[in-house]
Amino acid sequence: STLSSSSAASDVYKRQLDQNGKIHYEGDRIDSMTFGKDSKSISAKIRPHIQAVRQAKKDKIHKLMQPKDTLLYISLRTLKTEKMPRVKRYEYAKKNGEWLAWLAEIDTTGNTRPDTLKRLPGAKLTLRNTKKDVDFHFENVNNFCLSENGSRLIFSRISADSSIDGIYAFSMTEQREINVWQGKGDISKLTLSKNGLFGAFLYQIPDSTKHPKEYELYHINFEKALNVENISSAILMENKEELQISPSFSPYFSESGKRLFCGVMPIPEKEPKDTLFAEDKIDIEIWHWQDPHLQSVQKVRLEKEKKRSFLAMYDVKSKSASIFGTKEIPDIYTALEGDSRYFIGKSGLPYQKEVSWDYPYYYDYYLIDTESGRIEKVLPRLQWDAALSPGGKYLYWCCLLYTSDAADEE
């Protein structure tokens, strides 16, 4: 079966049988097409008419009430097609095509001005067993995550009165929903281990007096008895006054689920209160010739640097943590999908000026032993990339070699 998109402006969607008995699906504005892992179903988004979106903006219709994407679902078992209107996002279990979940947009029926509401509730989440064609529905959901093996779904709920705010889970094998954790704050970055036995999420403490708002990282253990634990202190350790859990980094588990990776970042200084009038302000840019980057490069990288996170690792079994990324070694790479003993660190900070006139760029590479905590610079000033082998047992790299003849010619 094939799925294609035409450039026609009309809302055309058809299924036809060609001379060779193959089924063709054709439709316009189709985007983000995905096969289930078992190749028994296809899902895709149908974008709204651009004219309708433009008109809604022109009429100053609230963003939540403007035309939204439609989810197109095609079962290759039964050749049945469905369209689910106003869908925010959808996701298959990556290694189990029998499970598909999609989250609808917030229902604004009866609300002419959603921006007048003090707190927007969540929306409807649907979980489908594509093999049995059975749906499970969950209300007031604002985010969700599916485990790769299709064994578990976790999602966060939010209501107008905060009475049901928290984390919930649904077991596909038991087909049962449980209340995992409740809290009246911003919940984000939901993640599950690939086997669905462990989970994690970020929680922003409401009404915090700290600046910026403080985030906490929670670990969920579904393996035996349900256990939810705040592991922020274990990760930050003695660095609590200098570092915080990064809200810009999406936590993730290693292949085995035994390690949880997250990001930490320096606590930004609170800017002094601005007491100047607009007409008294002067916009000026200052650059020094000894700066590591040109002013134009600094401006482009400013927002990215504000969100820069350093890699930290939490060991689920020992409940210990290590922070490997630093200002001096900002980039860390793992192997064996996060389960390797050795990591490598990469830093081009000492050679930033040379970026302006030399290429390939220079980097220092560090070998990190996660068991002993030892960090050793093993490849200084390498003018190429280095990487760990997939199993994490070897470090390999390329480098430029110059012969004596070539050097004489230069």
Tab-separated table of C-alpha atoms in Angstrom:
chain	number	residue	atom	x	y	z
A	1	SER	CA	0.000	0.000	0.000
A	2	THR	CA	1.171	3.519	-0.699
A	3	LEU	CA	0.201	6.824	0.835
A	4	SER	CA	0.820	10.020	-1.070
A	5	SER	CA	0.099	13.697	-0.814
A	6	SER	CA	-1.166	15.903	-3.630
A	7	SER	CA	-0.834	19.658	-3.916
A	8	ALA	CA	-4.517	20.177	-4.711
A	9	ALA	CA	-6.351	22.640	-2.517
A	10	SER	CA	-9.516	20.571	-2.211
A	11	ASP	CA	-10.038	18.051	0.564
A	12	VAL	CA	-9.539	14.910	-1.498
A	13	TYR	CA	-9.108	11.500	0.055
A	14	LYS	CA	-9.729	8.291	-1.838
A	15	ARG	CA	-8.831	4.631	-1.960
A	16	GLN	CA	-8.702	2.792	-5.236
A	17	LEU	CA	-7.711	-0.574	-6.638
A	18	ASP	CA	-5.283	-0.543	-9.573
A	19	GLN	CA	-4.953	-3.103	-12.378
A	20	ASN	CA	-2.472	-5.199	-10.401
A	21	GLY	CA	-4.799	-5.475	-7.416
A	22	LYS	CA	-2.753	-3.080	-5.291
A	23	ILE	CA	-4.539	-0.576	-3.081
A	24	HIS	CA	-3.552	3.072	-3.381
A	25	TYR	CA	-4.485	5.765	-0.896
A	26	GLU	CA	-4.336	9.351	-2.060
A	27	GLY	CA	-4.964	12.502	-0.113
A	28	ASP	CA	-3.872	16.098	0.107
A	29	ARG	CA	-2.055	17.844	2.977
A	30	ILE	CA	-0.925	14.498	4.438
A	31	ASP	CA	2.078	14.768	6.742
A	32	SER	CA	4.030	12.740	9.326
A	33	MET	CA	3.073	9.308	8.033
A	34	THR	CA	4.069	6.402	10.286
A	35	PHE	CA	3.790	2.619	10.006
A	36	GLY	CA	3.166	0.522	13.089
A	37	LYS	CA	6.103	-1.768	13.891
A	38	ASP	CA	4.070	-4.794	12.745
A	39	SER	CA	3.264	-3.048	9.422
A	40	LYS	CA	-0.438	-3.720	9.987
A	41	SER	CA	-1.526	-0.101	10.243
A	42	ILE	CA	-0.613	3.389	9.064
A	43	SER	CA	-1.214	6.716	10.762
A	44	ALA	CA	-0.674	10.201	9.414
A	45	LYS	CA	-1.635	13.789	10.086
A	46	ILE	CA	-3.778	15.774	7.683
A	47	ARG	CA	-2.955	19.440	7.924
A	48	PRO	CA	-5.850	21.933	7.876
A	49	HIS	CA	-6.512	24.088	4.800
A	50	ILE	CA	-4.108	26.990	4.834
A	51	GLN	CA	-6.927	29.297	3.695
A	52	ALA	CA	-9.019	28.283	6.716
A	53	VAL	CA	-6.108	28.911	9.080
A	54	ARG	CA	-5.408	32.307	7.533
A	55	GLN	CA	-9.057	33.307	7.780
A	56	ALA	CA	-9.211	32.273	11.442
A	57	LYS	CA	-6.160	34.396	12.207
A	58	LYS	CA	-7.659	37.285	10.256
A	59	ASP	CA	-10.869	36.987	12.274
A	60	LYS	CA	-8.755	36.987	15.465
A	61	ILE	CA	-10.102	33.623	16.561
A	62	HIS	CA	-8.300	32.276	19.606
A	63	LYS	CA	-5.449	29.913	18.737
A	64	LEU	CA	-7.103	27.001	20.536
A	65	MET	CA	-10.235	27.406	18.417
A	66	GLN	CA	-8.495	27.630	15.037
A	67	PRO	CA	-8.501	24.690	12.562
A	68	LYS	CA	-6.239	21.855	13.748
A	69	ASP	CA	-4.690	18.662	12.393
A	70	THR	CA	-6.729	15.544	11.709
A	71	LEU	CA	-5.380	12.052	12.412
A	72	LEU	CA	-5.776	9.602	9.547
A	73	TYR	CA	-5.728	5.938	10.576
A	74	ILE	CA	-5.633	3.030	8.115
A	75	SER	CA	-5.895	-0.583	9.238
A	76	LEU	CA	-4.097	-2.830	6.768
A	77	ARG	CA	-5.786	-5.828	8.376
A	78	THR	CA	-9.322	-4.747	7.536
A	79	LEU	CA	-8.595	-1.894	5.052
A	80	LYS	CA	-10.747	0.328	7.281
A	81	THR	CA	-9.937	4.035	7.358
A	82	GLU	CA	-10.786	6.559	10.053
A	83	LYS	CA	-10.330	10.274	10.574
A	84	MET	CA	-10.019	11.669	14.081
A	85	PRO	CA	-10.435	15.478	14.068
A	86	ARG	CA	-8.414	17.969	16.091
A	87	VAL	CA	-5.507	15.775	17.171
A	88	LYS	CA	-2.457	17.339	18.805
A	89	ARG	CA	-0.041	14.421	18.488
A	90	TYR	CA	0.059	10.657	18.084
A	91	GLU	CA	2.591	7.962	18.847
A	92	TYR	CA	3.085	4.249	18.184
A	93	ALA	CA	4.889	1.977	20.621
A	94	LYS	CA	8.196	1.851	18.723
A	95	LYS	CA	8.722	-1.911	19.016
A	96	ASN	CA	5.111	-3.013	19.241
A	97	GLY	CA	2.817	-1.857	16.450
A	98	GLU	CA	-0.266	-3.156	18.256
A	99	TRP	CA	-0.492	0.012	20.349
A	100	LEU	CA	-1.232	3.521	19.130
A	101	ALA	CA	-2.031	6.565	21.280
A	102	TRP	CA	-3.220	10.023	20.284
A	103	LEU	CA	-3.971	13.157	22.270
A	104	ALA	CA	-6.747	15.476	21.122
A	105	GLU	CA	-6.647	19.241	21.229
A	106	ILE	CA	-8.339	20.935	24.188
A	107	ASP	CA	-12.111	20.931	23.775
A	108	THR	CA	-13.175	24.568	23.517
A	109	THR	CA	-16.856	23.851	22.907
A	110	GLY	CA	-18.937	26.561	24.562
A	111	ASN	CA	-15.935	28.784	25.269
A	112	THR	CA	-15.819	31.814	23.009
A	113	ARG	CA	-12.742	33.113	24.832
A	114	PRO	CA	-10.517	30.298	26.187
A	115	ASP	CA	-8.034	32.916	27.359
A	116	THR	CA	-10.553	34.045	29.983
A	117	LEU	CA	-10.286	30.721	31.787
A	118	LYS	CA	-8.016	30.799	34.821
A	119	ARG	CA	-6.681	27.339	34.057
A	120	LEU	CA	-7.093	25.252	30.926
A	121	PRO	CA	-7.978	21.592	31.558
A	122	GLY	CA	-6.423	18.673	29.724
A	123	ALA	CA	-7.855	16.893	26.700
A	124	LYS	CA	-8.943	13.393	25.688
A	125	LEU	CA	-6.283	10.714	25.262
A	126	THR	CA	-7.106	7.572	23.288
A	127	LEU	CA	-5.116	4.337	23.394
A	128	ARG	CA	-5.879	1.829	20.638
A	129	ASN	CA	-5.063	-1.844	20.371
A	130	THR	CA	-4.719	-1.990	16.591
A	131	LYS	CA	-4.820	-5.791	16.522
A	132	LYS	CA	-8.105	-6.160	18.418
A	133	ASP	CA	-9.462	-2.767	17.331
A	134	VAL	CA	-10.251	-1.789	20.941
A	135	ASP	CA	-9.959	1.755	22.323
A	136	PHE	CA	-9.307	2.986	25.865
A	137	HIS	CA	-10.117	6.611	26.723
A	138	PHE	CA	-8.666	8.943	29.364
A	139	GLU	CA	-9.907	12.470	30.083
A	140	ASN	CA	-8.134	15.684	31.171
A	141	VAL	CA	-4.726	14.595	29.824
A	142	ASN	CA	-2.051	17.068	28.768
A	143	ASN	CA	0.914	14.763	28.055
A	144	PHE	CA	1.695	11.059	27.641
A	145	CYS	CA	4.454	8.542	26.953
A	146	LEU	CA	4.340	4.968	25.598
A	147	SER	CA	6.987	2.395	26.453
A	148	GLU	CA	8.778	1.018	23.404
A	149	ASN	CA	7.644	-2.549	24.061
A	150	GLY	CA	4.009	-1.466	24.359
A	151	SER	CA	3.570	-2.711	27.928
A	152	ARG	CA	2.764	0.576	29.664
A	153	LEU	CA	1.361	4.044	29.119
A	154	ILE	CA	1.921	6.938	31.509
A	155	PHE	CA	0.211	10.303	31.282
A	156	SER	CA	-0.287	13.509	33.254
A	157	ARG	CA	-3.689	14.970	34.061
A	158	ILE	CA	-4.630	18.588	34.628
A	159	SER	CA	-8.028	19.931	35.662
A	160	ALA	CA	-9.524	23.381	36.147
A	161	ASP	CA	-9.594	22.983	39.941
A	162	SER	CA	-6.337	20.933	40.204
A	163	SER	CA	-8.191	18.158	42.022
A	164	ILE	CA	-6.882	15.361	39.788
A	165	ASP	CA	-3.518	16.800	38.753
A	166	GLY	CA	-0.787	14.187	38.723
A	167	ILE	CA	0.723	11.157	36.996
A	168	TYR	CA	-1.309	8.123	35.998
A	169	ALA	CA	-0.385	4.829	34.363
A	170	PHE	CA	-2.158	2.169	32.337
A	171	SER	CA	-0.871	-1.405	32.075
A	172	MET	CA	-1.638	-3.021	28.726
A	173	THR	CA	-1.344	-6.535	30.139
A	174	GLU	CA	-3.647	-5.885	33.104
A	175	GLN	CA	-5.727	-3.264	31.227
A	176	ARG	CA	-5.938	-1.289	34.439
A	177	GLU	CA	-5.351	2.388	35.241
A	178	ILE	CA	-3.584	3.423	38.458
A	179	ASN	CA	-2.922	6.746	40.175
A	180	VAL	CA	0.866	7.010	40.386
A	181	TRP	CA	1.489	10.416	41.957
A	182	GLN	CA	-0.409	13.653	42.586
A	183	GLY	CA	0.844	17.222	42.748
A	184	LYS	CA	-0.465	20.696	41.896
A	185	GLY	CA	2.333	21.923	39.680
A	186	ASP	CA	3.676	21.819	36.150
A	187	ILE	CA	4.478	18.220	35.131
A	188	SER	CA	6.619	17.695	32.034
A	189	LYS	CA	9.198	15.512	30.262
A	190	LEU	CA	7.470	12.173	30.886
A	191	THR	CA	9.599	9.188	29.944
A	192	LEU	CA	9.577	5.391	30.316
A	193	SER	CA	12.279	2.763	30.113
A	194	LYS	CA	12.053	0.603	27.010
A	195	ASN	CA	10.679	-2.333	29.027
A	196	GLY	CA	8.113	-0.132	30.774
A	197	LEU	CA	9.325	-1.035	34.276
A	198	PHE	CA	10.640	2.425	35.154
A	199	GLY	CA	9.495	5.967	34.510
A	200	ALA	CA	10.498	9.545	35.248
A	201	PHE	CA	9.134	13.071	35.011
A	202	LEU	CA	9.948	16.673	35.874
A	203	TYR	CA	7.865	18.622	38.353
A	204	GLN	CA	7.942	22.379	38.746
A	205	ILE	CA	7.287	23.411	42.327
A	206	PRO	CA	4.320	25.829	42.330
A	207	ASP	CA	4.576	29.209	44.068
A	208	SER	CA	8.295	28.746	44.556
A	209	THR	CA	10.125	31.797	45.895
A	210	LYS	CA	13.290	30.756	44.108
A	211	HIS	CA	14.380	32.339	40.847
A	212	PRO	CA	14.158	30.770	38.400
A	213	LYS	CA	11.412	28.310	39.262
A	214	GLU	CA	12.779	25.152	40.807
A	215	TYR	CA	12.314	21.767	39.117
A	216	GLU	CA	12.432	18.329	40.690
A	217	LEU	CA	13.120	14.999	39.003
A	218	TYR	CA	11.051	11.992	40.077
A	219	HIS	CA	11.783	8.327	39.411
A	220	ILE	CA	8.972	5.750	39.191
A	221	ASN	CA	9.517	2.043	39.861
A	222	PHE	CA	6.751	-0.247	38.539
A	223	GLU	CA	8.830	-3.422	38.817
A	224	LYS	CA	7.425	-4.755	42.095
A	225	ALA	CA	5.534	-2.495	44.437
A	226	LEU	CA	4.859	0.940	43.001
A	227	ASN	CA	7.405	3.449	44.267
A	228	VAL	CA	7.811	7.144	43.355
A	229	GLU	CA	10.902	8.954	44.600
A	230	ASN	CA	12.252	12.493	44.294
A	231	ILE	CA	15.864	11.973	43.201
A	232	SER	CA	16.840	15.630	42.709
A	233	SER	CA	18.957	15.777	45.871
A	234	ALA	CA	20.754	12.545	44.995
A	235	ILE	CA	21.739	14.014	41.619
A	236	LEU	CA	22.716	17.518	42.705
A	237	MET	CA	24.453	16.321	45.895
A	238	GLU	CA	26.798	19.003	47.227
A	239	ASN	CA	26.127	21.213	44.184
A	240	LYS	CA	22.644	22.337	45.274
A	241	GLU	CA	23.705	25.970	45.648
A	242	GLU	CA	25.271	26.074	42.179
A	243	LEU	CA	23.266	23.672	40.014
A	244	GLN	CA	19.629	22.824	39.374
A	245	ILE	CA	17.716	20.186	37.417
A	246	SER	CA	17.473	21.438	33.834
A	247	PRO	CA	13.942	21.868	32.427
A	248	SER	CA	15.402	22.001	28.897
A	249	PHE	CA	16.788	18.451	28.958
A	250	SER	CA	14.487	15.478	28.345
A	251	PRO	CA	15.411	12.632	30.743
A	252	TYR	CA	15.861	9.184	29.224
A	253	PHE	CA	16.733	5.648	30.306
A	254	SER	CA	19.511	3.404	29.102
A	255	GLU	CA	18.651	0.276	27.134
A	256	SER	CA	18.446	-1.874	30.281
A	257	GLY	CA	16.552	0.729	32.282
A	258	LYS	CA	19.205	0.567	35.012
A	259	ARG	CA	20.412	4.097	34.348
A	260	LEU	CA	18.460	7.336	34.110
A	261	PHE	CA	20.097	10.273	32.346
A	262	CYS	CA	19.080	13.845	32.996
A	263	GLY	CA	20.474	17.339	32.633
A	264	VAL	CA	21.710	19.830	35.202
A	265	MET	CA	22.512	23.483	34.646
A	266	PRO	CA	24.005	26.394	36.590
A	267	ILE	CA	21.472	28.439	38.539
A	268	PRO	CA	21.242	31.731	36.630
A	269	GLU	CA	21.753	34.926	38.541
A	270	LYS	CA	18.651	36.955	39.204
A	271	GLU	CA	18.664	40.094	37.116
A	272	PRO	CA	18.223	43.360	39.034
A	273	LYS	CA	14.869	45.085	38.737
A	274	ASP	CA	14.672	47.358	35.712
A	275	THR	CA	13.838	50.863	36.948
A	276	LEU	CA	14.690	52.790	33.751
A	277	PHE	CA	12.163	54.281	31.383
A	278	ALA	CA	12.253	53.090	27.788
A	279	GLU	CA	13.517	56.474	26.552
A	280	ASP	CA	16.441	56.312	28.983
A	281	LYS	CA	17.739	52.976	27.690
A	282	ILE	CA	20.580	52.625	25.214
A	283	ASP	CA	20.951	49.472	23.137
A	284	ILE	CA	24.637	48.801	22.713
A	285	GLU	CA	26.683	45.708	21.825
A	286	ILE	CA	30.184	45.315	23.217
A	287	TRP	CA	32.728	42.943	21.731
A	288	HIS	CA	36.418	42.480	22.446
A	289	TRP	CA	38.921	41.116	19.961
A	290	GLN	CA	39.993	38.533	22.529
A	291	ASP	CA	36.477	37.081	22.823
A	292	PRO	CA	36.368	33.393	21.805
A	293	HIS	CA	33.584	34.062	19.273
A	294	LEU	CA	32.590	36.901	17.005
A	295	GLN	CA	29.749	39.077	18.279
A	296	SER	CA	27.412	37.781	15.575
A	297	VAL	CA	28.094	34.170	16.637
A	298	GLN	CA	27.565	35.045	20.307
A	299	LYS	CA	24.146	36.518	19.516
A	300	VAL	CA	23.059	33.420	17.586
A	301	ARG	CA	24.222	31.085	20.357
A	302	LEU	CA	22.894	33.144	23.274
A	303	GLU	CA	19.555	31.367	23.753
A	304	LYS	CA	21.129	27.963	23.235
A	305	GLU	CA	23.774	28.699	25.858
A	306	LYS	CA	21.100	29.815	28.326
A	307	LYS	CA	19.528	26.367	28.022
A	308	ARG	CA	22.776	24.387	27.985
A	309	SER	CA	22.586	21.296	30.180
A	310	PHE	CA	25.300	19.030	31.525
A	311	LEU	CA	24.768	15.270	31.517
A	312	ALA	CA	24.098	13.539	34.830
A	313	MET	CA	23.448	9.832	35.442
A	314	TYR	CA	21.367	8.166	38.160
A	315	ASP	CA	21.952	4.490	38.923
A	316	VAL	CA	18.575	2.930	39.687
A	317	LYS	CA	19.907	-0.005	41.725
A	318	SER	CA	22.451	1.785	43.944
A	319	LYS	CA	20.471	5.081	43.955
A	320	SER	CA	23.720	6.942	43.393
A	321	ALA	CA	24.374	9.661	40.844
A	322	SER	CA	27.254	11.248	38.953
A	323	ILE	CA	27.529	14.471	36.998
A	324	PHE	CA	29.838	14.035	34.017
A	325	GLY	CA	29.239	17.195	32.008
A	326	THR	CA	30.944	20.409	33.129
A	327	LYS	CA	31.653	23.858	31.742
A	328	GLU	CA	35.092	22.572	30.722
A	329	ILE	CA	33.727	19.336	29.179
A	330	PRO	CA	30.226	20.261	27.990
A	331	ASP	CA	29.520	17.368	25.611
A	332	ILE	CA	29.286	13.748	26.789
A	333	TYR	CA	28.663	10.682	24.596
A	334	THR	CA	27.719	7.186	25.721
A	335	ALA	CA	27.774	3.747	24.085
A	336	LEU	CA	25.763	0.549	24.358
A	337	GLU	CA	22.681	2.779	24.454
A	338	GLY	CA	23.736	4.253	27.771
A	339	ASP	CA	24.820	1.007	29.477
A	340	SER	CA	28.556	1.165	28.686
A	341	ARG	CA	31.182	1.503	31.387
A	342	TYR	CA	33.088	4.154	29.470
A	343	PHE	CA	31.845	7.480	28.119
A	344	ILE	CA	33.755	10.098	26.174
A	345	GLY	CA	33.798	13.826	26.768
A	346	LYS	CA	34.369	16.396	24.047
A	347	SER	CA	35.465	20.021	24.369
A	348	GLY	CA	36.420	22.594	21.766
A	349	LEU	CA	36.578	25.474	24.248
A	350	PRO	CA	40.384	25.960	24.097
A	351	TYR	CA	40.216	26.324	20.306
A	352	GLN	CA	37.200	28.556	19.773
A	353	LYS	CA	39.178	31.402	18.229
A	354	GLU	CA	40.678	29.081	15.627
A	355	VAL	CA	37.198	28.296	14.301
A	356	SER	CA	37.408	31.575	12.369
A	357	TRP	CA	40.340	30.450	10.217
A	358	ASP	CA	40.908	26.698	10.539
A	359	TYR	CA	38.871	23.656	9.554
A	360	PRO	CA	38.200	20.863	10.543
A	361	TYR	CA	37.802	22.190	14.067
A	362	TYR	CA	39.983	21.097	16.986
A	363	TYR	CA	38.691	19.239	20.044
A	364	ASP	CA	40.023	17.631	23.196
A	365	TYR	CA	38.605	14.180	23.990
A	366	TYR	CA	38.339	12.681	27.462
A	367	LEU	CA	37.812	9.070	28.517
A	368	ILE	CA	35.364	8.776	31.423
A	369	ASP	CA	35.235	5.660	33.598
A	370	THR	CA	31.741	5.553	35.141
A	371	GLU	CA	32.773	2.993	37.767
A	372	SER	CA	35.817	4.776	39.195
A	373	GLY	CA	34.819	8.305	38.196
A	374	ARG	CA	38.223	8.855	36.597
A	375	ILE	CA	38.378	11.377	33.742
A	376	GLU	CA	41.469	11.358	31.516
A	377	LYS	CA	42.325	13.498	28.499
A	378	VAL	CA	43.290	10.928	25.870
A	379	LEU	CA	43.147	12.866	22.584
A	380	PRO	CA	44.299	16.476	22.871
A	381	ARG	CA	43.816	18.906	19.975
A	382	LEU	CA	42.312	16.368	17.574
A	383	GLN	CA	41.312	17.924	14.266
A	384	TRP	CA	38.516	15.444	13.591
A	385	ASP	CA	35.794	13.448	15.345
A	386	ALA	CA	36.297	10.557	17.770
A	387	ALA	CA	33.679	8.069	18.957
A	388	LEU	CA	33.171	4.942	21.026
A	389	SER	CA	32.443	1.647	19.330
A	390	PRO	CA	28.809	0.453	19.671
A	391	GLY	CA	29.806	-1.889	22.508
A	392	GLY	CA	31.829	0.808	24.251
A	393	LYS	CA	35.090	-1.190	24.272
A	394	TYR	CA	37.044	0.829	21.723
A	395	LEU	CA	37.689	4.493	21.029
A	396	TYR	CA	38.314	5.276	17.375
A	397	TRP	CA	39.018	8.440	15.443
A	398	CYS	CA	40.244	9.857	12.160
A	399	CYS	CA	43.000	12.399	11.756
A	400	LEU	CA	44.739	14.314	9.006
A	401	LEU	CA	48.226	13.053	8.113
A	402	TYR	CA	50.714	15.213	6.278
A	403	THR	CA	53.764	13.764	4.552
A	404	SER	CA	57.075	15.582	4.659
A	405	ASP	CA	56.793	16.322	0.930
A	406	ALA	CA	53.342	17.844	1.384
A	407	ALA	CA	54.622	19.909	4.312
A	408	ASP	CA	57.530	21.218	2.207
A	409	GLU	CA	55.158	22.206	-0.567
A	410	GLU	CA	53.026	24.148	1.881
